[in-house]
Short mmCIF file of C-alpha atoms in Angstrom, two decimals:
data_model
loop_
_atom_site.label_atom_id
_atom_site.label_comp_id
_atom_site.label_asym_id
_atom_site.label_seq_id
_atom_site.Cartn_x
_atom_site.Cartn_y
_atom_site.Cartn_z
CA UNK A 14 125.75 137.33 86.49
CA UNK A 15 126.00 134.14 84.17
CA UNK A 16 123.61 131.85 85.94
CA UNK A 17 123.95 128.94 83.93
CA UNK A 18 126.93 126.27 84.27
CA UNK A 19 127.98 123.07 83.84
CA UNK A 20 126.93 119.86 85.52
CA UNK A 21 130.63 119.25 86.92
CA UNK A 22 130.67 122.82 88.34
CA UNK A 23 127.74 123.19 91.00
CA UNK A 24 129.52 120.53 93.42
CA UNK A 25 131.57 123.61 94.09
CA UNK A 26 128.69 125.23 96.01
CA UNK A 27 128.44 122.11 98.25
CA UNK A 28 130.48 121.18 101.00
CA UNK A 29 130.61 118.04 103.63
CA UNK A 30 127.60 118.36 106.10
CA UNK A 31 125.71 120.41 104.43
CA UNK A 32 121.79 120.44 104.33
CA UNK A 33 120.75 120.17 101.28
CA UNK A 34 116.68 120.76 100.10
CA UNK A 35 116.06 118.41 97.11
CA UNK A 36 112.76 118.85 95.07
CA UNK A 37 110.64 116.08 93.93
CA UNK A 38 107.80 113.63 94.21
CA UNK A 39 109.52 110.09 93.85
CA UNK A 40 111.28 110.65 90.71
CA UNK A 41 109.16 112.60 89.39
CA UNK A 42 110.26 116.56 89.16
CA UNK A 43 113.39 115.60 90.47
CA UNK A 44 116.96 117.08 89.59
CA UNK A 45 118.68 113.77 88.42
CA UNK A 46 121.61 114.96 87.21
CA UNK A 47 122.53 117.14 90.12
CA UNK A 48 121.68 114.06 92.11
CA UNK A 49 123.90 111.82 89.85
CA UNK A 50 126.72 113.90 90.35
CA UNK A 51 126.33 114.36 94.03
CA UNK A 52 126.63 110.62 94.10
CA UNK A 53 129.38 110.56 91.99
CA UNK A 54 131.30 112.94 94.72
CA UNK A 55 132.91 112.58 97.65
CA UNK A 56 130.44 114.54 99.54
CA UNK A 57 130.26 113.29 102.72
CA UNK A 58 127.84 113.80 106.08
CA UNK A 59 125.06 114.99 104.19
CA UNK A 60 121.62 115.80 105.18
CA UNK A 61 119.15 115.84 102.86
CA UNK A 62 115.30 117.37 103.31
CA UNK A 63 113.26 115.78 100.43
CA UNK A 64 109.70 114.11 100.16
CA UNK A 65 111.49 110.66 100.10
CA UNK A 66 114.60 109.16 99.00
CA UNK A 67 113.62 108.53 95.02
CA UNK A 68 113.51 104.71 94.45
CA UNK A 69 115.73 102.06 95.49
CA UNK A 70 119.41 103.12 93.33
CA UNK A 71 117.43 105.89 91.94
CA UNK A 72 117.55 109.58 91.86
CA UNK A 73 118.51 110.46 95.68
CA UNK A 74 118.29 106.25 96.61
CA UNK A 75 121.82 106.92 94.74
CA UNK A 76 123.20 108.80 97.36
CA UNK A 77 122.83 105.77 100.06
CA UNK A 78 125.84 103.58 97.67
CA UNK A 79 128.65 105.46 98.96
CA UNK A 80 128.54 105.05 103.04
CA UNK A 81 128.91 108.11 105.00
CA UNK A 82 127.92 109.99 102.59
CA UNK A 83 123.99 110.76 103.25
CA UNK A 84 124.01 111.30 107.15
CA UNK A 85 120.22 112.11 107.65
CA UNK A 86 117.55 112.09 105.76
CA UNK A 87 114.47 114.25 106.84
CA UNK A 88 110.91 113.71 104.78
CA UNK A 89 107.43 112.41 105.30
CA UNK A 90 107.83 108.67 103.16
CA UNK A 91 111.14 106.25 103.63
CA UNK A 92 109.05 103.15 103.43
CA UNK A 93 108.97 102.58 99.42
CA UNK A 94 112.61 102.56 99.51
CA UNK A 95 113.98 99.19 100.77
CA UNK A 96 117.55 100.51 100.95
CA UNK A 97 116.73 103.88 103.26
CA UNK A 98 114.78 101.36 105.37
CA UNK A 99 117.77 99.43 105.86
CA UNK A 100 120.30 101.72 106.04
CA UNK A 101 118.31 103.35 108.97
CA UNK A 102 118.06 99.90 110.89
CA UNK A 103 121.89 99.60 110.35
CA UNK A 104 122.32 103.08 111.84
CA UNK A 105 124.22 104.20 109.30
CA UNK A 106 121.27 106.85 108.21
CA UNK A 107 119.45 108.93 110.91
CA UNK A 108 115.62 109.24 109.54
CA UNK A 109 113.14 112.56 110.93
CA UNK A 110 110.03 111.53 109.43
CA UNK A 111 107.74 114.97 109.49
CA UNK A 112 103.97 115.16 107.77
CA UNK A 113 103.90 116.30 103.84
CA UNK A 114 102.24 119.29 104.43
CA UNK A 115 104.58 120.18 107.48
CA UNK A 116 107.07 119.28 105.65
CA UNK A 117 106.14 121.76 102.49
CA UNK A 118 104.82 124.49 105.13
CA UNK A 119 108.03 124.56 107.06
CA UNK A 120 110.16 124.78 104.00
CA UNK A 121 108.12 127.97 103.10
CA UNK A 122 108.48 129.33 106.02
CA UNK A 123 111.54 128.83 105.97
CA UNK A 124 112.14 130.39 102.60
CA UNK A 125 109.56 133.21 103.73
CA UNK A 126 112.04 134.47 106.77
CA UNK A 127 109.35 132.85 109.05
CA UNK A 128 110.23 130.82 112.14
CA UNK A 129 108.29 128.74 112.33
CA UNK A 130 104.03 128.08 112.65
CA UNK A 131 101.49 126.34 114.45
CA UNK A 132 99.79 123.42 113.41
CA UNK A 133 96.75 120.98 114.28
CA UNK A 134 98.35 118.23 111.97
CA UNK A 135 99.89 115.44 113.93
CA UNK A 136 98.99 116.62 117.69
CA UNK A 137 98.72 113.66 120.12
CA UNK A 138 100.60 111.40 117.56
CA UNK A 139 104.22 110.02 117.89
CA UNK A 140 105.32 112.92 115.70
CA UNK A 141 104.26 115.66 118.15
CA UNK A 142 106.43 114.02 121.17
CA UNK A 143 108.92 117.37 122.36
CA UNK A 144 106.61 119.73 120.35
CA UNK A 145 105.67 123.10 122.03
CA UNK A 146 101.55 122.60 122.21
CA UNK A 147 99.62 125.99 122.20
CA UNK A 148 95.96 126.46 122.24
CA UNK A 149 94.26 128.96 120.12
CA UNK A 150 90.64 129.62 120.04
CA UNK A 151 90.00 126.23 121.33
CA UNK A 152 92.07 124.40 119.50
CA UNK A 153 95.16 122.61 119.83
CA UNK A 154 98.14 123.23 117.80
CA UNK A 155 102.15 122.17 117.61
CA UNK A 156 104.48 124.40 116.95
CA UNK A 157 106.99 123.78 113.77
CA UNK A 158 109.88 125.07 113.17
CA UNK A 159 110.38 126.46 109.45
CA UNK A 160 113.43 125.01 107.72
CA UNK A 161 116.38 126.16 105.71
CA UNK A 162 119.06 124.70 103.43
CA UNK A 163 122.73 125.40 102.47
CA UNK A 164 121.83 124.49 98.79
CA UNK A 165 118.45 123.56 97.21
CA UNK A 166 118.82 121.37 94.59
CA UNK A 167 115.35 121.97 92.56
CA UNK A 168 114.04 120.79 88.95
CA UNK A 169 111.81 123.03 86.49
CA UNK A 170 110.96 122.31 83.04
CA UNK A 171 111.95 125.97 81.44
CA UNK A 172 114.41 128.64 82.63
CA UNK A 173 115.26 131.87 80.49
CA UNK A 174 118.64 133.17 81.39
CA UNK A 175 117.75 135.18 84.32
CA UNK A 176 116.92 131.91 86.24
CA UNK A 177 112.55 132.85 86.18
CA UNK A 178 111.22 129.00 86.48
CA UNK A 179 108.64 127.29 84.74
CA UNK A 180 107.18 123.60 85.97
CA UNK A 181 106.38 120.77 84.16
CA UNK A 182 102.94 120.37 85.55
CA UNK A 183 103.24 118.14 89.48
CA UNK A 184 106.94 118.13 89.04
CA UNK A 185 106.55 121.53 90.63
CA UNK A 186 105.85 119.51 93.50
CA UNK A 187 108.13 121.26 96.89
CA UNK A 188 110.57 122.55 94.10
CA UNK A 189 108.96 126.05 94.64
CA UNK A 190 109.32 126.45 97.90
CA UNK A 191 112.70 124.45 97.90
CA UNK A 192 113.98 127.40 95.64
CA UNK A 193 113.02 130.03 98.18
CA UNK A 194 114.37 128.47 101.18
CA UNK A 195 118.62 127.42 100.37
CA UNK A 196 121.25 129.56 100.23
CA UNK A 197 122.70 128.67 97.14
CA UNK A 198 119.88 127.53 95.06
CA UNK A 199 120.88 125.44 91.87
CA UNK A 200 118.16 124.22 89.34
CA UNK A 201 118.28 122.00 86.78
CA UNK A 202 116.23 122.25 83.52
CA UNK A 203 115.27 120.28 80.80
CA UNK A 204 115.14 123.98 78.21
CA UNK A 205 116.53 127.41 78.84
CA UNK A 206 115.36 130.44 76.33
CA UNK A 207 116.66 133.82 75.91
CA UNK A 208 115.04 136.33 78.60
CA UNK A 209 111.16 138.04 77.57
CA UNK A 210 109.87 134.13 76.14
CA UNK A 211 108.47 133.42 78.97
CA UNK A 212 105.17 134.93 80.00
CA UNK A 213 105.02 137.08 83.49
CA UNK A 214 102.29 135.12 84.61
CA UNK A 215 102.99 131.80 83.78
CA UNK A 216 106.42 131.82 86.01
CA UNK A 217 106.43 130.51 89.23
CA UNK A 218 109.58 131.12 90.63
CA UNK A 219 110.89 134.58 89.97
CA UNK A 220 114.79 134.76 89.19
CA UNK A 221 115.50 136.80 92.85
CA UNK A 222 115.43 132.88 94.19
CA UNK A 223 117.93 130.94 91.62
CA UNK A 224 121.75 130.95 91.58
CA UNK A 225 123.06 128.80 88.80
CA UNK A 226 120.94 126.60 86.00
CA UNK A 227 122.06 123.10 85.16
CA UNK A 228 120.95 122.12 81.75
CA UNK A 229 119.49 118.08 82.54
CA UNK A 230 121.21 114.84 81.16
CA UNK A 231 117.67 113.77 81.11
CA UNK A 232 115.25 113.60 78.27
CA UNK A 233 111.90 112.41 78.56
CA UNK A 234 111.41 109.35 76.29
CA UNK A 235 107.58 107.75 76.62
CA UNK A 236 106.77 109.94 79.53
CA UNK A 237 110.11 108.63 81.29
CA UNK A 238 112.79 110.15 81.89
CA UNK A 239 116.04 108.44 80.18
CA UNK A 240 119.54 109.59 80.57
CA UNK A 241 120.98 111.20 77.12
CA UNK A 242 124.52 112.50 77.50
CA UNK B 2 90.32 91.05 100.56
CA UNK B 3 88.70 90.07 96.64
CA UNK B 4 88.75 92.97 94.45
CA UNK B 5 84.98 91.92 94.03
CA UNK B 6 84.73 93.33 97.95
CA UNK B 7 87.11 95.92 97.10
CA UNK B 8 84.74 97.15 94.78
CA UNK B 9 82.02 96.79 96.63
CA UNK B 10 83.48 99.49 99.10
CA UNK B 11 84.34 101.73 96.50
CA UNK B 12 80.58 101.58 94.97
CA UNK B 13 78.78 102.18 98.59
CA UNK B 14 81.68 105.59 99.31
CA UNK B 15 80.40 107.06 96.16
CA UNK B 16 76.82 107.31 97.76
CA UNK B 17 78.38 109.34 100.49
CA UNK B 18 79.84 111.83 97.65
CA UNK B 19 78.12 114.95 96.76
CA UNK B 20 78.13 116.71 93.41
CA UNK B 21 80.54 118.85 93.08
CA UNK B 22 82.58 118.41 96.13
CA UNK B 23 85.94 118.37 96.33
CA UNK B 24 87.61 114.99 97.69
CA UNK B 25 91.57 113.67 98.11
CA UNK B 26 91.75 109.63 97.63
CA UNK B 27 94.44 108.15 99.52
CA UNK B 28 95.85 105.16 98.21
CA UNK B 29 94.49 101.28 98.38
CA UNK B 30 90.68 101.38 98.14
CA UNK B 31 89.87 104.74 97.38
CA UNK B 32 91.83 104.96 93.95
CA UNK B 33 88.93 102.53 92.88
CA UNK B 34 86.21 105.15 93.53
CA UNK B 35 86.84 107.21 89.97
CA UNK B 36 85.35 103.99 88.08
CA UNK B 37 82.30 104.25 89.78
CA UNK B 38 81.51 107.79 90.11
CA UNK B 39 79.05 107.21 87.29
CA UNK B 40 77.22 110.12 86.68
CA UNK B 41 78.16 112.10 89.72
CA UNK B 42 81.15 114.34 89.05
CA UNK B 43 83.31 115.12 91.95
CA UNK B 44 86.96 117.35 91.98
CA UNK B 45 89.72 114.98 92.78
CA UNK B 46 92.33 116.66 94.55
CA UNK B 47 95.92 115.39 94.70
CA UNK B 48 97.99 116.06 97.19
CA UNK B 49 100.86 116.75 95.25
CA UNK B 50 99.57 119.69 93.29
CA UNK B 51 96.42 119.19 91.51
CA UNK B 52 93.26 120.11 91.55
CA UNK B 53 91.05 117.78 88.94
CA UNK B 54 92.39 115.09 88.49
CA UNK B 55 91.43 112.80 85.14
CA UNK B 56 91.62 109.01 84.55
CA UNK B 57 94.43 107.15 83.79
CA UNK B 58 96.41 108.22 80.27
CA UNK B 59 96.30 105.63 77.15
CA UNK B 60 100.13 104.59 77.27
CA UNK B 61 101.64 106.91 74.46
CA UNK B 62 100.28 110.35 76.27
CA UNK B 63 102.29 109.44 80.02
CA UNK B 64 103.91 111.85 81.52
CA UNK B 65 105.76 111.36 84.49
CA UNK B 66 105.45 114.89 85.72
CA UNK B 67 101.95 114.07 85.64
CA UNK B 68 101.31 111.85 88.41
CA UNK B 69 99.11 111.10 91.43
CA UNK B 70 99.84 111.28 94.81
CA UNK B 71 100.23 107.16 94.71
CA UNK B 72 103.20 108.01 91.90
CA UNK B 73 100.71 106.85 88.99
CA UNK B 74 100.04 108.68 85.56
CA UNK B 75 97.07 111.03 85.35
CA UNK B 76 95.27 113.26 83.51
CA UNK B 77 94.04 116.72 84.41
CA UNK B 78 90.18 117.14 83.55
CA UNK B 79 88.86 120.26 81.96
CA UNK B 80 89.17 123.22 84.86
CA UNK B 81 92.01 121.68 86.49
CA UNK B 82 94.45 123.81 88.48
CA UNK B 83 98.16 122.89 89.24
CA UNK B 84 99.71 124.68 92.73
CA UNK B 85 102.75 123.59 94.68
CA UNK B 86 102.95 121.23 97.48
CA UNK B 87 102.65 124.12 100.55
CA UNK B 88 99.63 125.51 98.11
CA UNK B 89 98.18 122.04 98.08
CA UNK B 90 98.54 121.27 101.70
CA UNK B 91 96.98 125.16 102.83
CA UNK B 92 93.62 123.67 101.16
CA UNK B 93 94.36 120.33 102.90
CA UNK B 94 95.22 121.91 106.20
CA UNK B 95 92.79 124.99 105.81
CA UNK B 96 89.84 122.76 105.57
CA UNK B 97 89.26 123.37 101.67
CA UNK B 98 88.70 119.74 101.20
CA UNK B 99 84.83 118.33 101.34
CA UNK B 100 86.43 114.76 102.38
CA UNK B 101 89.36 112.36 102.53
CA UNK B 102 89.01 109.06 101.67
CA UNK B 103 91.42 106.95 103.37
CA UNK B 104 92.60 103.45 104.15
CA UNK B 105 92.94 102.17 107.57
CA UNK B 106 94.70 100.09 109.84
CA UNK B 107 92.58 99.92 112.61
CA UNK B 108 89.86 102.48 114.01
CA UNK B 109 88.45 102.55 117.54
CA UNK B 110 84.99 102.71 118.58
CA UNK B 111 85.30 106.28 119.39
CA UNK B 112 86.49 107.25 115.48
CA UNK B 113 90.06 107.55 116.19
CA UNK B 114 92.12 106.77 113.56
CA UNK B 115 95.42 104.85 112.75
CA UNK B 116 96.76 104.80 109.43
CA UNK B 117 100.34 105.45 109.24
CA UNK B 118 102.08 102.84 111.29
CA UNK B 119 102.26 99.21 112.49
CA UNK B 120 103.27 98.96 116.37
CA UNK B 121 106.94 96.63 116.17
CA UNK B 122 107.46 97.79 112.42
CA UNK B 123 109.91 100.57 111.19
CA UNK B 124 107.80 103.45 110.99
CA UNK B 125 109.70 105.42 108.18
CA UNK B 126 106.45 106.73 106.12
CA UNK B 127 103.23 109.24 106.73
CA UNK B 128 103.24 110.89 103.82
CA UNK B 129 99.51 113.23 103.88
CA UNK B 130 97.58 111.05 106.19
CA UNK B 131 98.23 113.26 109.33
CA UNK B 132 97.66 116.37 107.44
CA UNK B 133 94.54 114.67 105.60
CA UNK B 134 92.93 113.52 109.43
CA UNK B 135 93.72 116.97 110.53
CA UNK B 136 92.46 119.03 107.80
CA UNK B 137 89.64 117.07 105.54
CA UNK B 138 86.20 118.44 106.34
CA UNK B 139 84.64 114.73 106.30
CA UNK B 140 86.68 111.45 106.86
CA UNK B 141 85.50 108.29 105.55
CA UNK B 142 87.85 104.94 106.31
CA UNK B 143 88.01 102.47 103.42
CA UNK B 144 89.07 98.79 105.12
CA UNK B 145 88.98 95.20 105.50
CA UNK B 146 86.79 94.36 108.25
CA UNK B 147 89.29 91.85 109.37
CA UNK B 148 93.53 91.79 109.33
CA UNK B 149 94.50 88.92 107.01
CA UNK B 150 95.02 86.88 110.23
CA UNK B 151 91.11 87.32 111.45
CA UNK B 152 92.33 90.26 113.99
CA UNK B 153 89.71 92.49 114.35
CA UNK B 154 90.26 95.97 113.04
CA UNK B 155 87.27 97.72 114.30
CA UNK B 156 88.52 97.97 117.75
CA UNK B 157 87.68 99.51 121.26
CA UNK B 158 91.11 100.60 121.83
CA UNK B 159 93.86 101.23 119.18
CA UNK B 160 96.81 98.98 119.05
CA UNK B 161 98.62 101.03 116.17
CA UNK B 162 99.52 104.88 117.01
CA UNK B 163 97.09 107.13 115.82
CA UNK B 164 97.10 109.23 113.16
CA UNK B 165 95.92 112.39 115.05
CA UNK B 166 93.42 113.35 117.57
CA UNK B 167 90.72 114.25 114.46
CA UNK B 168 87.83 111.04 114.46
CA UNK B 169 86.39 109.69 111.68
CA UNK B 170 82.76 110.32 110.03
CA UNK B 171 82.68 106.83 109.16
CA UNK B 172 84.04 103.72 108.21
CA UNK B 173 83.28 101.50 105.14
CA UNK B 174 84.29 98.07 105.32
CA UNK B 175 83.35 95.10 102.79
CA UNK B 176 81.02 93.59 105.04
CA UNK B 177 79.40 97.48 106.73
CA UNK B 178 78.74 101.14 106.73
CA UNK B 179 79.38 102.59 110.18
CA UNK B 180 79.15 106.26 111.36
CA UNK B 181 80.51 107.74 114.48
CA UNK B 182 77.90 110.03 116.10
CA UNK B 183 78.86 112.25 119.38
CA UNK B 184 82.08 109.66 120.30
CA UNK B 185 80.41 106.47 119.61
CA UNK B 186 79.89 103.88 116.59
CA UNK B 187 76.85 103.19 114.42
CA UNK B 188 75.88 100.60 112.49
CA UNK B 189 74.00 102.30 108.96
CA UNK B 190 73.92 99.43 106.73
CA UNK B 191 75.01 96.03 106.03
CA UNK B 192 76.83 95.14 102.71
CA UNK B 193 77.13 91.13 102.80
CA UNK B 194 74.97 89.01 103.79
CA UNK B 195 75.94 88.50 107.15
CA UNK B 196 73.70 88.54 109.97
CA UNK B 197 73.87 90.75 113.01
CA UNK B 198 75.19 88.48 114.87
CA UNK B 199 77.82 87.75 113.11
CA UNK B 200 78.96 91.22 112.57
CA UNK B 201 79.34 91.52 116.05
CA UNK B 202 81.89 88.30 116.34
CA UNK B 203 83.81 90.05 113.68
CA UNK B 204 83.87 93.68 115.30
CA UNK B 205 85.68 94.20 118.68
CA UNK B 206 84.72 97.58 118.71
CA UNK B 207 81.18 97.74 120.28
CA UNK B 208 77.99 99.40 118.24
CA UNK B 209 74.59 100.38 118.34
CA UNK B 210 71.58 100.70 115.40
CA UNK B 211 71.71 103.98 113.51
CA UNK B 212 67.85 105.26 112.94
CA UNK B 213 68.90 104.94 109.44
CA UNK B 214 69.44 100.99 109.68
CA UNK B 215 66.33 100.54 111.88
CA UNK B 216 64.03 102.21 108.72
CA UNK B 217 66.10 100.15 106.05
#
């Protein structure tokens, strides 16, 4: 199968209320121009499971322009971006605000065929309110539920044309575990190269977890990343 | 708070750090604490998928794919290791990490811990801290003695929600070094020149004399 298409053509694989797993730390190892043309669509009722929301008007911040069309947002930090914050105190965007590591965990379990797992971070907080508690060997845990996406939307530096990923360094971030845990897993790339150039050990996610490349309107200019075409 | 007491704080957590230990800075305070490691050489760990973290880059060699937990460029050091973020948080959560050092809001006399949200504010971010106050093998708070407003923040009872039900080793502030020992607070040191006494007006929570303050 041709894995690799173009920018216009992955919105295809996305319909209204989906859930939709979107790599990245802030901007960083993000898939901007999958996000850009998301925002550009009349996608509506969305729910996206990220870290955060990118910046304010950047990366997913984009998707809060059009209203109606980002219906939750689930991560572990809203707070650096102004616009999320007030969207949510409008009610126009429902927030669940789970713990980084929960956050990564359940995705891999999700992504994994797992359930879900028990966990000592966040017991007695706000954030444990309606968990199951269990005690094991003393201790107490919560129980999390893993979680699962219609589409991940992930970014990796290198694909070759199976769809085998390669990171740029911490813009691997949750993009490997995003890729194992969405139905219809789309990643966008800043370099593809003809199958056998990359080295078995140096991939991270095999090919079994990607469904179509996106070559990136991004290029990295001073360490930024600056829209090219 | 001056960065000159900032600093101060960051100087007096290095002597807790051992050689060779592995320790996650959250943001605030503890990002200070690589310019005065001096000669002691500890493995930063960043939550976000790295495992030796370097100083800051000169401006022409950023790379923003290369970035701290707090979003900022870095550098790897020699023996670094990159992971993912579930990969990252297993050594977080599996107890992997010597200690966290973390900013504060407040922190009861007991050791318990709030550092993720203010009671009456939207509380839209917690990023690590629950999974670093659940997971670090050691906990040392980096914080202003005081709120901006002269509240204390060493308190018997927690007015913020707590970060978990995991207490703190100890809590660094720029005018003390406390420990918690079996439930309760301990004064080890005193870092201004501020008299018993008035430590105590400026500390809700209540303390006693560590053995280690007595021989000082």
């Amino acid at each position: 199968m041709k894995k690799l298409i173009d920018k216009k053509e992955f919105l295809q694989y996305i319909n209204d209320g989906d859930t939709l797993l979107v790599g990245g730390f802030g901007l960083s190892g993000t898939p901007l121009t999958l996000i850009d043309e998301l925002a550009a669509s009349s996608k509506k009722e969305l729910t996206v499971v990220s870290n955060n929301l990118g910046e304010e008007g950047k990366g997913l911040g984009k998707l809060l322009f059009k209203k109606g069309q980002l219906k939750k947002a689930a991560g572990s930090y809203f707070t650096s971006n102004r616009d999320a914050v007030q969207a949510w105190s409008d009610g126009e965007l429902e927030i669940e605000l789970i713990p980084q590591g929960t956050l990564a965990e359940a995705v891999r379990c999700g992504g994994a065929g797992i359930g879900g797992f028990y966990t000592k971070t966040a017991v007695g907080t706000k954030l444990a309110e309606g968990k199951e508690e269990k005690e094991i060997d003393g201790e107490t845990f919560i129980l999390e539920k893993g979680i699962k996406g219609d589409v991940a939307l992930i970014k990796a530096l290198k694909a070759d044309k199976y769809g085998n990923l390669v990171y740029d360094h911490t813009g691997l971030n949750l993009n490997g575990v995003m890729a194992t845990a969405g139905k219809t897993v789309i990643a966008e790339v800043d370099e593809i190269v003809e199958v056998g150039e990359l080295s078995p050990a140096e991939i991270v996610t095999p090919h079994v977890y990607v469904d179509y490349i996106v070559m990136s309107s991004y290029v990295k200019t001073g360490g930024k990343y600056v829209e090219s075409k | 708070m001056s960065q000159n007491n900032r600093i101060t704080i960051a100087k007096r957590v290095v002597q807790e750090l051992k050689e060779g230990q592995v320790v996650n800075l959250g943001v605030g305070i503890p990002t200070l604490i690589p310019d005065y490691l001096g000669d002691k050489h500890v493995f930063l760990q960043s939550e976000n998928g790295l495992l030796g973290m370097g100083p800051t880059p000169p401006e022409e060699d950023i790379n923003m794919d290369l970035i701290s937990a707090s979003k900022q460029p870095i550098t790897m050091e020699i023996g670094a290791s990159l992971f993912d973020s579930s990969a990252s948080f297993a050594m977080i959560r599996g107890g992997h990490v010597d200690a966290a050092v973390l900013g504060a809001l407040e922190v009861d006399e007991t050791g318990e811990i709030a550092n993720w949200a203010v009671p009456g504010q939207t509380i839209l971010g917690v990023g690590g801290a629950m999974d670093l106050v659940a997971g670090a093998k050691k906990i040392i708070l980096t914080m202003s003695h005081t709120a901006k407003n002269g509240n204390a923040k060493l308190v018997k009872k927690l007015n913020c929600p707590r970060s978990g039900v995991r207490k703190a080793d100890m809590v660094i502030t720029e005018h003390a070094v406390f420990k918690f020992v079996d439930g309760s607070m301990e004064l080890v040191e005193i870092l201004s020149d501020l008299t018993i006494e008035q430590l105590k007006e400026i500390t809700e929570a209540e303390f006693t004399y560590s053995p280690e303050l007595l021989e000082a």
